[in-house]
Coordinates of C-alpha atoms in Angstrom, one line a residue:
M178 CA 120.7 61.6 172.1
R179 CA 118.3 64.5 172.3
K180 CA 120.8 66.7 174.1
G181 CA 123.4 65.9 171.4
L182 CA 121.0 67.0 168.7
L183 CA 120.2 70.2 170.5
L184 CA 123.9 70.9 171.0
L185 CA 124.6 70.3 167.3
I186 CA 121.8 72.8 166.3
F187 CA 123.2 75.4 168.7
L188 CA 126.7 75.1 167.3
C189 CA 125.3 75.4 163.7
N190 CA 123.5 78.6 164.6
V191 CA 126.6 80.0 166.3
F192 CA 128.7 79.3 163.2
A193 CA 126.0 80.6 160.9
G194 CA 125.9 83.8 163.0
I195 CA 129.6 84.1 162.8
A196 CA 129.6 83.7 159.0
I197 CA 126.8 86.3 158.6
A198 CA 128.7 88.7 160.8
A199 CA 131.8 88.1 158.8
D200 CA 129.9 88.8 155.6
N201 CA 128.4 91.9 157.0
N202 CA 131.8 93.1 158.2
H203 CA 133.1 92.5 154.6
L204 CA 130.3 94.7 153.3
L205 CA 131.4 97.5 155.7
Q206 CA 135.0 97.1 154.6
Q207 CA 134.0 97.4 150.9
Q208 CA 132.0 100.5 151.7
Q209 CA 134.9 102.1 153.4
Q210 CA 137.2 101.3 150.5
F211 CA 134.7 102.8 148.0
T212 CA 134.4 106.0 150.1
S213 CA 138.2 106.4 150.2
Q214 CA 138.2 105.8 146.4
L215 CA 136.2 108.9 145.9
E216 CA 139.2 111.1 146.8
K217 CA 141.3 109.5 144.1
I218 CA 138.6 110.0 141.5
E219 CA 138.2 113.7 142.3
A220 CA 142.0 114.1 142.2
A221 CA 142.5 112.3 138.9
E222 CA 142.0 113.7 135.5
G223 CA 141.0 112.6 132.0
E224 CA 141.0 108.9 131.2
Q225 CA 142.4 108.0 134.6
A226 CA 139.4 109.6 136.4
L227 CA 136.9 107.8 134.0
F228 CA 138.7 104.5 134.6
L229 CA 138.6 104.8 138.4
E230 CA 134.9 105.9 138.4
D231 CA 133.9 103.0 136.1
V232 CA 135.6 100.5 138.4
L233 CA 133.9 102.0 141.4
R234 CA 130.5 102.0 139.7
R235 CA 130.8 98.3 138.7
K236 CA 131.9 97.1 142.1
N237 CA 129.4 99.3 143.9
A238 CA 126.6 97.7 141.9
V239 CA 127.6 94.3 143.4
L240 CA 127.7 95.8 146.8
R241 CA 124.3 97.3 146.4
G242 CA 122.9 93.9 145.4
N243 CA 124.2 92.5 148.6
I244 CA 122.7 95.4 150.6
S245 CA 119.3 94.9 148.9
N246 CA 119.3 91.2 149.9
L247 CA 120.3 92.2 153.4
V248 CA 117.4 94.7 153.6
V249 CA 115.0 91.9 152.7
Q250 CA 116.4 89.0 154.6
S251 CA 117.9 90.8 157.7
P252 CA 116.3 94.2 158.1
N253 CA 117.4 94.4 161.7
A254 CA 121.1 94.1 160.9
K255 CA 123.0 96.9 162.6
E256 CA 125.4 97.1 159.6
L257 CA 122.5 98.6 157.5
K258 CA 122.5 101.7 159.7
I259 CA 126.1 102.4 158.5
L260 CA 125.8 101.1 154.9
I261 CA 122.7 103.0 153.8
P262 CA 123.8 106.5 154.9
A263 CA 127.3 105.8 153.5
Q264 CA 125.8 104.8 150.2
A265 CA 123.6 108.0 150.1
S266 CA 126.6 110.2 150.9
M267 CA 128.8 108.5 148.3
L268 CA 126.2 108.7 145.6
Q269 CA 125.6 112.4 146.3
T270 CA 129.3 113.1 146.0
L271 CA 129.4 111.1 142.7
I272 CA 126.5 113.1 141.4
V273 CA 128.2 116.4 142.1
H274 CA 131.4 115.2 140.5
A275 CA 129.6 113.8 137.4
D276 CA 127.5 117.0 137.0
K277 CA 130.6 119.1 136.9
Q278 CA 132.2 116.9 134.3
A279 CA 129.0 116.9 132.2
E280 CA 128.8 120.7 132.3
V281 CA 132.4 120.9 131.1
L282 CA 131.9 118.4 128.3
F283 CA 128.7 120.0 127.1
G284 CA 130.6 123.4 126.9
N285 CA 133.3 121.7 124.9
T286 CA 130.7 120.2 122.6
R287 CA 129.1 123.6 122.0
D288 CA 132.4 125.4 121.4
A289 CA 134.1 122.7 119.2
K290 CA 134.7 123.8 115.7
D291 CA 135.9 120.6 114.1
S292 CA 133.0 118.1 113.4
A293 CA 135.1 115.1 114.6
D294 CA 135.9 116.9 117.9
K295 CA 132.3 117.9 118.3
A296 CA 131.1 114.3 117.8
E297 CA 133.7 113.0 120.3
Y298 CA 132.7 115.5 122.9
Q299 CA 129.0 114.8 122.3
F300 CA 129.6 111.1 122.8
L301 CA 131.5 111.7 126.1
T302 CA 128.7 114.0 127.2
Q303 CA 126.1 111.4 126.6
Q304 CA 128.2 108.8 128.6
R305 CA 128.5 111.3 131.5
I306 CA 124.8 112.0 131.5
S307 CA 124.0 108.3 131.5
S308 CA 126.2 107.8 134.6
V309 CA 124.4 110.7 136.3
D310 CA 121.1 109.0 135.6
V311 CA 122.4 105.8 137.2
Y312 CA 123.5 107.7 140.3
Y313 CA 120.2 109.4 140.7
T314 CA 118.3 106.2 140.3
E315 CA 120.5 104.4 142.8
L316 CA 120.2 107.3 145.3
A317 CA 116.4 107.2 145.0
T318 CA 116.6 103.4 145.7
T319 CA 118.8 104.1 148.7
F320 CA 116.2 106.5 150.2
G321 CA 113.6 103.8 149.6
W322 CA 115.7 101.3 151.7
A323 CA 115.8 103.9 154.4
K324 CA 112.0 104.3 154.4
T325 CA 111.6 100.6 154.5
L326 CA 113.8 100.3 157.6
G327 CA 112.4 103.4 159.3
M328 CA 115.6 105.3 159.0
E329 CA 115.6 109.1 158.7
L330 CA 117.7 110.4 155.8
D331 CA 117.5 114.0 154.7
E332 CA 115.9 114.0 151.2
S333 CA 115.7 117.8 150.9
S334 CA 119.0 118.2 149.1
F335 CA 118.1 115.3 146.8
K336 CA 114.8 116.9 145.8
Q337 CA 116.6 120.2 145.2
D338 CA 119.1 118.4 143.0
L339 CA 116.3 116.7 141.0
Q340 CA 114.6 120.0 140.5
K341 CA 117.8 121.7 139.4
R342 CA 118.7 118.9 137.1
S343 CA 115.3 118.9 135.4
E344 CA 115.5 122.7 134.9
V345 CA 119.0 122.3 133.3
L346 CA 117.9 119.5 131.0
Y347 CA 114.7 121.5 130.1
D348 CA 116.8 124.5 129.1
I349 CA 119.2 122.4 127.1
V350 CA 116.4 120.6 125.3
I351 CA 114.6 123.8 124.4
Y352 CA 117.9 125.3 123.2
L353 CA 118.6 122.3 121.0
D354 CA 115.1 122.4 119.6
S355 CA 115.5 126.1 118.7
R356 CA 118.9 125.3 117.1
K357 CA 117.4 122.4 115.1
K358 CA 114.6 124.6 113.8
A359 CA 117.1 127.3 112.8
F360 CA 119.1 124.6 110.9
D361 CA 115.9 123.4 109.2
E362 CA 115.0 126.9 108.1
R363 CA 118.6 127.4 106.9
M364 CA 118.4 124.2 104.9
K365 CA 115.8 125.8 102.6
Y366 CA 118.3 128.5 101.4
T367 CA 121.4 126.3 101.3
I368 CA 123.0 125.3 98.1
E369 CA 123.1 121.6 97.3
A370 CA 126.9 121.3 97.8
D371 CA 126.6 122.5 101.5
K372 CA 123.5 120.5 102.4
P373 CA 125.3 117.2 103.4
D374 CA 127.3 119.0 106.2
L375 CA 124.2 120.8 107.4
E376 CA 122.2 117.5 107.4
K377 CA 124.9 115.9 109.6
Q378 CA 124.7 118.8 112.1
I379 CA 120.9 118.5 112.2
F380 CA 121.2 114.7 112.7
A381 CA 123.7 115.2 115.5
L382 CA 121.4 117.8 117.2
A383 CA 118.4 115.6 116.9
Q384 CA 120.3 112.6 118.3
L385 CA 121.5 114.6 121.3
Q386 CA 118.1 116.0 121.9
R387 CA 116.5 112.5 122.0
F388 CA 119.2 111.4 124.4
L389 CA 118.5 114.4 126.7
L390 CA 114.8 113.9 126.5
S391 CA 115.3 110.3 127.7
S392 CA 117.4 111.5 130.6
M393 CA 114.8 114.2 131.4
N394 CA 112.1 111.6 131.4
N395 CA 114.1 109.5 133.9
T396 CA 114.5 112.6 136.1
V397 CA 110.8 113.5 135.9
T398 CA 109.9 110.0 136.9
L399 CA 112.0 110.3 140.0
M400 CA 110.6 113.7 140.8
S401 CA 107.0 112.3 140.5
D402 CA 107.9 109.4 142.9
F403 CA 109.1 112.0 145.5
G404 CA 106.0 114.1 145.2
L405 CA 107.4 117.1 143.2
D406 CA 105.4 119.0 140.6
V407 CA 106.3 117.8 137.1
T408 CA 103.4 119.1 135.1
E409 CA 105.4 121.5 133.0
Y410 CA 108.1 119.0 132.3
K411 CA 105.6 116.3 131.3
Q412 CA 104.0 118.7 128.9
T413 CA 107.4 119.4 127.3
L414 CA 108.1 115.7 127.0
F415 CA 104.8 114.9 125.4
A416 CA 105.1 117.9 123.0
M417 CA 108.5 116.9 121.8
T418 CA 108.3 113.1 121.8
G419 CA 104.6 112.6 121.1
D420 CA 104.6 109.5 123.4
I421 CA 101.1 108.9 124.7
N422 CA 101.1 107.3 128.1
A423 CA 99.2 107.5 131.4
D424 CA 100.7 111.0 132.1
V425 CA 98.5 112.5 129.4
L426 CA 95.5 111.4 131.4
D427 CA 96.6 113.7 134.2
V428 CA 94.2 116.6 134.3
N429 CA 96.9 119.2 134.8
V430 CA 99.1 117.9 132.1
A431 CA 96.2 117.6 129.6
F432 CA 94.9 121.1 130.5
G433 CA 98.4 122.5 130.1
L434 CA 98.9 120.9 126.7
F435 CA 95.5 122.1 125.5
S436 CA 96.3 125.7 126.6
E437 CA 99.7 125.6 124.8
W438 CA 98.0 124.2 121.6
L439 CA 95.3 126.9 121.9
D440 CA 97.8 129.7 122.3
S441 CA 99.9 128.3 119.4
F442 CA 96.8 128.1 117.2
K443 CA 95.9 131.7 118.1
N444 CA 99.3 133.0 117.2
W445 CA 99.4 131.0 114.1
S446 CA 96.0 132.2 113.0
L447 CA 96.9 135.9 113.6
D448 CA 100.2 135.5 111.7
N449 CA 98.8 133.5 108.8
S450 CA 95.1 134.5 108.5
P451 CA 95.6 136.8 105.4
S452 CA 97.7 134.3 103.5
L453 CA 95.6 131.4 104.6
L454 CA 92.4 133.1 103.4
V455 CA 94.1 133.8 100.0
K456 CA 95.3 130.2 99.7
L457 CA 91.8 128.9 100.6
L458 CA 90.2 131.1 97.9
V459 CA 92.8 130.0 95.4
F460 CA 92.2 126.4 96.3
L461 CA 88.4 126.7 95.9
A462 CA 88.9 128.6 92.6
I463 CA 91.1 125.9 91.2
L464 CA 88.6 123.2 92.1
W465 CA 85.8 125.2 90.5
V466 CA 87.8 125.8 87.3
T467 CA 88.8 122.1 87.3
R468 CA 85.1 121.0 87.6
I469 CA 84.2 123.2 84.6
L470 CA 87.3 122.0 82.6
S471 CA 86.5 118.4 83.3
R472 CA 83.0 118.8 82.0
L473 CA 84.3 120.6 78.9
V474 CA 86.9 117.9 78.2
A475 CA 84.4 115.2 78.8
N476 CA 82.1 116.7 76.2
L477 CA 84.9 117.0 73.7
V478 CA 86.0 113.4 74.2
K479 CA 82.3 112.3 73.9
K480 CA 82.0 114.0 70.6
S481 CA 85.3 112.6 69.4
V482 CA 84.6 109.0 70.3
S483 CA 81.0 109.0 69.1
H484 CA 82.1 110.2 65.7
S485 CA 85.3 108.1 65.6
K486 CA 85.9 105.8 62.6
M487 CA 86.9 103.1 65.1
D488 CA 83.2 102.5 66.0
F489 CA 83.6 102.5 69.7
S490 CA 80.9 100.7 71.7
V491 CA 78.8 102.8 74.1
L492 CA 80.6 101.1 77.0
M493 CA 84.0 102.0 75.6
Q494 CA 82.8 105.6 75.0
D495 CA 81.6 105.9 78.6
F496 CA 84.9 104.5 79.8
F497 CA 87.0 107.0 77.9
I498 CA 84.8 109.9 79.0
S499 CA 84.9 108.8 82.6
I500 CA 88.7 108.3 82.7
V501 CA 89.5 111.6 81.0
A502 CA 87.1 113.5 83.4
K503 CA 88.6 111.9 86.5
A504 CA 92.1 112.5 85.3
V505 CA 91.5 116.2 84.8
T506 CA 89.9 116.4 88.2
F507 CA 92.8 114.6 89.8
I508 CA 95.4 116.9 88.2
G509 CA 93.4 119.9 89.2
L510 CA 93.2 118.6 92.8
L511 CA 97.0 118.2 92.9
I512 CA 97.5 121.7 91.6
A513 CA 95.1 123.0 94.2
L514 CA 96.9 121.2 97.0
S515 CA 100.3 122.5 95.8
Q516 CA 98.9 126.1 96.1
V517 CA 97.9 125.5 99.7
G518 CA 101.6 124.5 100.4
I519 CA 101.4 120.7 100.5
N520 CA 104.5 119.0 99.1
L521 CA 103.3 116.7 96.3
G522 CA 106.4 114.6 96.3
P523 CA 105.8 112.6 99.5
L524 CA 102.1 112.6 98.7
L525 CA 102.6 110.9 95.3
T526 CA 105.1 108.5 96.8
G527 CA 102.5 107.6 99.5
F528 CA 100.0 107.0 96.7
G529 CA 102.4 104.6 95.0
V530 CA 103.1 102.7 98.2
A531 CA 99.4 102.6 99.1
G532 CA 98.7 101.4 95.5
V533 CA 101.0 98.4 96.0
I534 CA 99.4 97.5 99.4
I535 CA 95.9 97.9 98.1
G536 CA 96.7 95.9 95.0
F537 CA 97.7 92.9 97.2
A538 CA 94.7 93.4 99.4
L539 CA 92.2 93.7 96.6
Q540 CA 93.3 90.9 94.2
D541 CA 89.6 90.0 93.4
T542 CA 88.9 93.6 92.5
L543 CA 91.9 93.6 90.2
S544 CA 90.6 90.5 88.5
N545 CA 87.3 92.2 88.0
F546 CA 89.2 95.2 86.6
A547 CA 91.1 93.0 84.1
S548 CA 87.8 91.3 83.1
G549 CA 86.2 94.7 82.6
L550 CA 89.0 95.7 80.2
M551 CA 88.6 92.5 78.2
I552 CA 84.8 93.2 77.9
L553 CA 85.5 96.7 76.7
I554 CA 88.1 95.5 74.1
Y555 CA 86.2 92.5 72.7
R556 CA 82.7 94.1 73.1
P557 CA 80.5 91.0 73.6
F558 CA 77.6 93.3 74.5
D559 CA 76.8 97.0 74.7
V560 CA 74.4 99.3 76.6
K561 CA 70.7 98.3 76.2
D562 CA 71.6 94.9 74.8
L563 CA 69.4 92.0 76.1
V564 CA 71.9 89.5 77.5
Q565 CA 72.0 86.4 79.6
V566 CA 75.2 86.4 81.8
A567 CA 76.0 84.5 85.0
G568 CA 72.5 83.0 84.9
I569 CA 70.9 86.4 84.8
Q570 CA 68.8 87.7 81.9
G571 CA 68.2 91.4 81.3
N572 CA 69.2 94.6 79.6
V573 CA 72.6 96.1 80.1
S574 CA 72.1 99.3 82.0
H575 CA 75.7 100.5 82.4
M576 CA 79.2 99.2 83.2
S577 CA 82.3 100.1 85.1
L578 CA 85.7 98.4 85.1
V579 CA 84.7 96.5 88.2
S580 CA 81.1 95.5 87.6
T581 CA 78.2 95.5 85.1
T582 CA 74.7 96.6 86.0
I583 CA 71.8 94.5 84.5
R584 CA 68.2 95.5 84.6
T585 CA 66.0 92.4 84.4
L586 CA 62.8 92.1 82.4
D587 CA 60.8 92.5 85.6
N588 CA 62.7 95.8 86.4
Q589 CA 65.2 94.5 89.0
T590 CA 68.6 96.0 89.1
L591 CA 71.5 93.5 89.5
V592 CA 75.2 94.4 89.8
I593 CA 77.4 91.5 88.6
P594 CA 81.2 91.4 89.0
N595 CA 82.9 91.5 85.7
N596 CA 85.0 88.4 86.6
K597 CA 81.8 86.3 86.8
I598 CA 80.7 87.6 83.4
W599 CA 83.9 87.2 81.5
G600 CA 84.5 83.7 83.0
D601 CA 81.1 82.4 81.9
V602 CA 79.1 82.1 78.7
I603 CA 77.8 85.4 77.4
N604 CA 74.5 85.2 75.5
N605 CA 73.8 88.4 73.7
M606 CA 70.2 88.2 72.4
T607 CA 70.2 91.6 70.6
S608 CA 73.6 91.8 69.0
E609 CA 72.0 90.8 65.6
R610 CA 69.4 92.8 63.8
V611 CA 67.3 89.7 62.8
R612 CA 66.3 86.8 65.0
R613 CA 64.4 83.6 64.4
V614 CA 61.4 82.9 66.7
D615 CA 61.3 79.2 67.6
M616 CA 57.8 77.9 68.5
V617 CA 56.4 74.3 68.8
F618 CA 52.7 73.4 68.5
G619 CA 51.4 69.9 69.1
I620 CA 48.3 68.4 67.4
A621 CA 46.5 65.2 67.8
Y622 CA 47.5 62.1 65.8
S623 CA 43.9 62.0 64.4
D624 CA 44.2 65.6 63.0
D625 CA 45.4 66.4 59.4
F626 CA 48.9 67.8 60.0
D627 CA 49.1 69.2 56.4
F628 CA 46.0 71.3 57.1
A629 CA 47.5 72.4 60.4
K630 CA 50.7 73.5 58.6
E631 CA 48.6 75.5 56.1
I632 CA 46.9 77.3 59.0
A633 CA 50.3 78.1 60.7
V634 CA 51.8 79.4 57.4
K635 CA 48.8 81.7 56.8
V636 CA 49.0 83.1 60.3
L637 CA 52.7 83.9 59.7
Q638 CA 52.1 85.4 56.3
N639 CA 49.3 87.6 57.6
H640 CA 51.5 89.1 60.4
D641 CA 53.0 92.3 59.3
R642 CA 56.2 92.0 61.4
V643 CA 57.2 88.6 60.1
L644 CA 60.0 89.0 57.5
K645 CA 59.7 87.6 54.0
N646 CA 63.4 87.1 53.9
P647 CA 64.8 84.9 55.4
E648 CA 62.0 82.5 54.5
L649 CA 59.7 81.2 57.3
N650 CA 59.7 77.5 58.1
V651 CA 56.9 75.2 59.3
R652 CA 57.6 71.5 59.5
V653 CA 56.5 68.3 61.3
H654 CA 59.2 68.1 63.9
T655 CA 58.6 65.2 66.4
L656 CA 56.2 62.4 66.9
N657 CA 55.7 62.6 70.6
E658 CA 53.9 60.2 73.0
S659 CA 50.6 62.2 72.8
S660 CA 51.0 64.6 69.9
V661 CA 52.5 65.4 66.6
D662 CA 54.7 68.4 67.1
L663 CA 55.0 71.2 64.4
I664 CA 57.9 73.6 64.5
V665 CA 57.0 77.2 63.5
R666 CA 60.0 79.4 62.8
P667 CA 59.5 82.9 61.4
W668 CA 62.3 85.5 61.1
V669 CA 61.7 88.9 62.6
R670 CA 63.6 92.1 63.6
T671 CA 65.2 91.7 67.0
D672 CA 63.1 94.4 68.5
D673 CA 59.9 92.6 67.3
Y674 CA 60.8 89.2 68.8
W675 CA 58.5 89.0 71.7
D676 CA 55.6 90.8 70.0
V677 CA 55.7 88.2 67.2
Y678 CA 56.1 85.4 69.6
W679 CA 53.0 86.3 71.6
D680 CA 50.9 87.3 68.6
V681 CA 51.6 84.2 66.6
T682 CA 51.0 81.9 69.6
E683 CA 47.7 83.5 70.4
E684 CA 46.5 83.5 66.7
I685 CA 47.5 79.9 66.0
K686 CA 45.6 78.7 69.1
R687 CA 42.6 80.7 67.9
Q688 CA 42.8 79.3 64.3
F689 CA 43.3 75.7 65.5
D690 CA 40.2 75.9 67.7
A691 CA 38.1 77.4 64.8
N692 CA 39.2 74.7 62.4
G693 CA 38.9 71.7 64.7
I694 CA 42.6 71.1 65.2
T695 CA 43.1 69.6 68.6
I696 CA 46.1 70.5 70.8
P697 CA 46.2 67.4 73.0
F698 CA 47.2 67.0 76.5
P699 CA 49.5 64.1 77.6
Q700 CA 47.5 60.8 77.9
R701 CA 48.1 57.1 78.3
D702 CA 46.0 54.0 77.3
V703 CA 45.8 51.6 80.3
H704 CA 44.9 48.0 79.4
I705 CA 43.5 45.7 82.2
F706 CA 43.7 41.9 81.8
K707 CA 41.5 39.5 83.8
T708 CA 43.3 36.4 85.0
E709 CA 41.7 33.0 85.9
N710 CA 42.3 33.4 89.6
S711 CA 40.6 36.8 89.9

């Protein structure tokens, strides 16, 4: 039984080895077919060459997947010593062929007169460059397989090709950038009818430049993997794309970029210092004139609204003065910025977009703004009025469209959102010129309340700030538990309210004491009954 099992295992291994060997032989046959296919591709032209190359590239991708699995699973397979060098040789041949085709297509793109032909050649050029990128990446992977298996492949020509390719791409990208700048400068002096065609050319150049920068980035990455110096190329990529990545952290790249920016700034300063100085002086002069003009306009508006027949409140006057002064300042700032060379169109558009975004973000503030406008329109209070709003009592110090500042009677400054004021009861204690002072005095039940009333009336009549009209009022108001309450209600000017309140309270207390009138304190009579059991 055991011998039979061992025999079965041996036979399975034999058949498995035969199957693996057959698969490996199939890979070798495929590689030989692909190598022979290269001659047909180089001999063909036009669409036929592109078709044959596309078929080879797709089939070779499948073959490379099988080779990759073989490197991982059977690194000692003898077929790898044939497959990997053959792959390297085939890819190098494809790179040479594709580079030649790309060079021809790029020349056709540059020389084409018709826009449709130029676009077609540009598309074909991009396709060809993409295929070259694929070949370089696959060849770099092939050299990686060789290193993993300890095989020696000559990488010198590959490194030279990478260096040459990066230089070519660099030159083309710089050329396209200069062309694009020339078109941008030309756009300033082109009539409106010719601008659409020029914009199409600029767009095509920018698109091709972005594509080539992507290809250059792929090449630079491969160069870095093979230990080649790529500092200059990374600086160019960063300067043109603005992509911030780990390469910027490289000391050489960062230093090179800083040196380039410093040189550019020096050249720009030397070329533009005179005009820049003049623009700066004009900018500061406009701001200075704007400041003086805003003050002058504010004074004129102040005189106008203060003498207006519409009887504006102080708050409304301050609002108009502030808005006009800020509007003049804003207009002056825009004029000053335009003199420096800043385009105001995009700036104002940005303000509009930012306004919408800020409006959604600051809905509570807009609610306060609306409440501030309602307060200004309906004028429930004015500056220096004594008010009680949102549970706070004090004098109105000043107000903006967002909040109102209240100074309390003990000299605290409180800033209250307008939304809380307008949404609550507003008690203006100084809006009227005349106010009634309400006071209550309690006397004992045993006292003569008519005599107490006479004393209170005399005190009011003798006070020089109590008005004769409207007539004062002293009456028996309430029969409380411990006292008979008299109401004392004189009329006074609003500004004299507290002086009268305190003076009358003090004098009535003094007269009541002098005439034997008692101001009782709360008291209760307690009756105790004795029961039979106690």
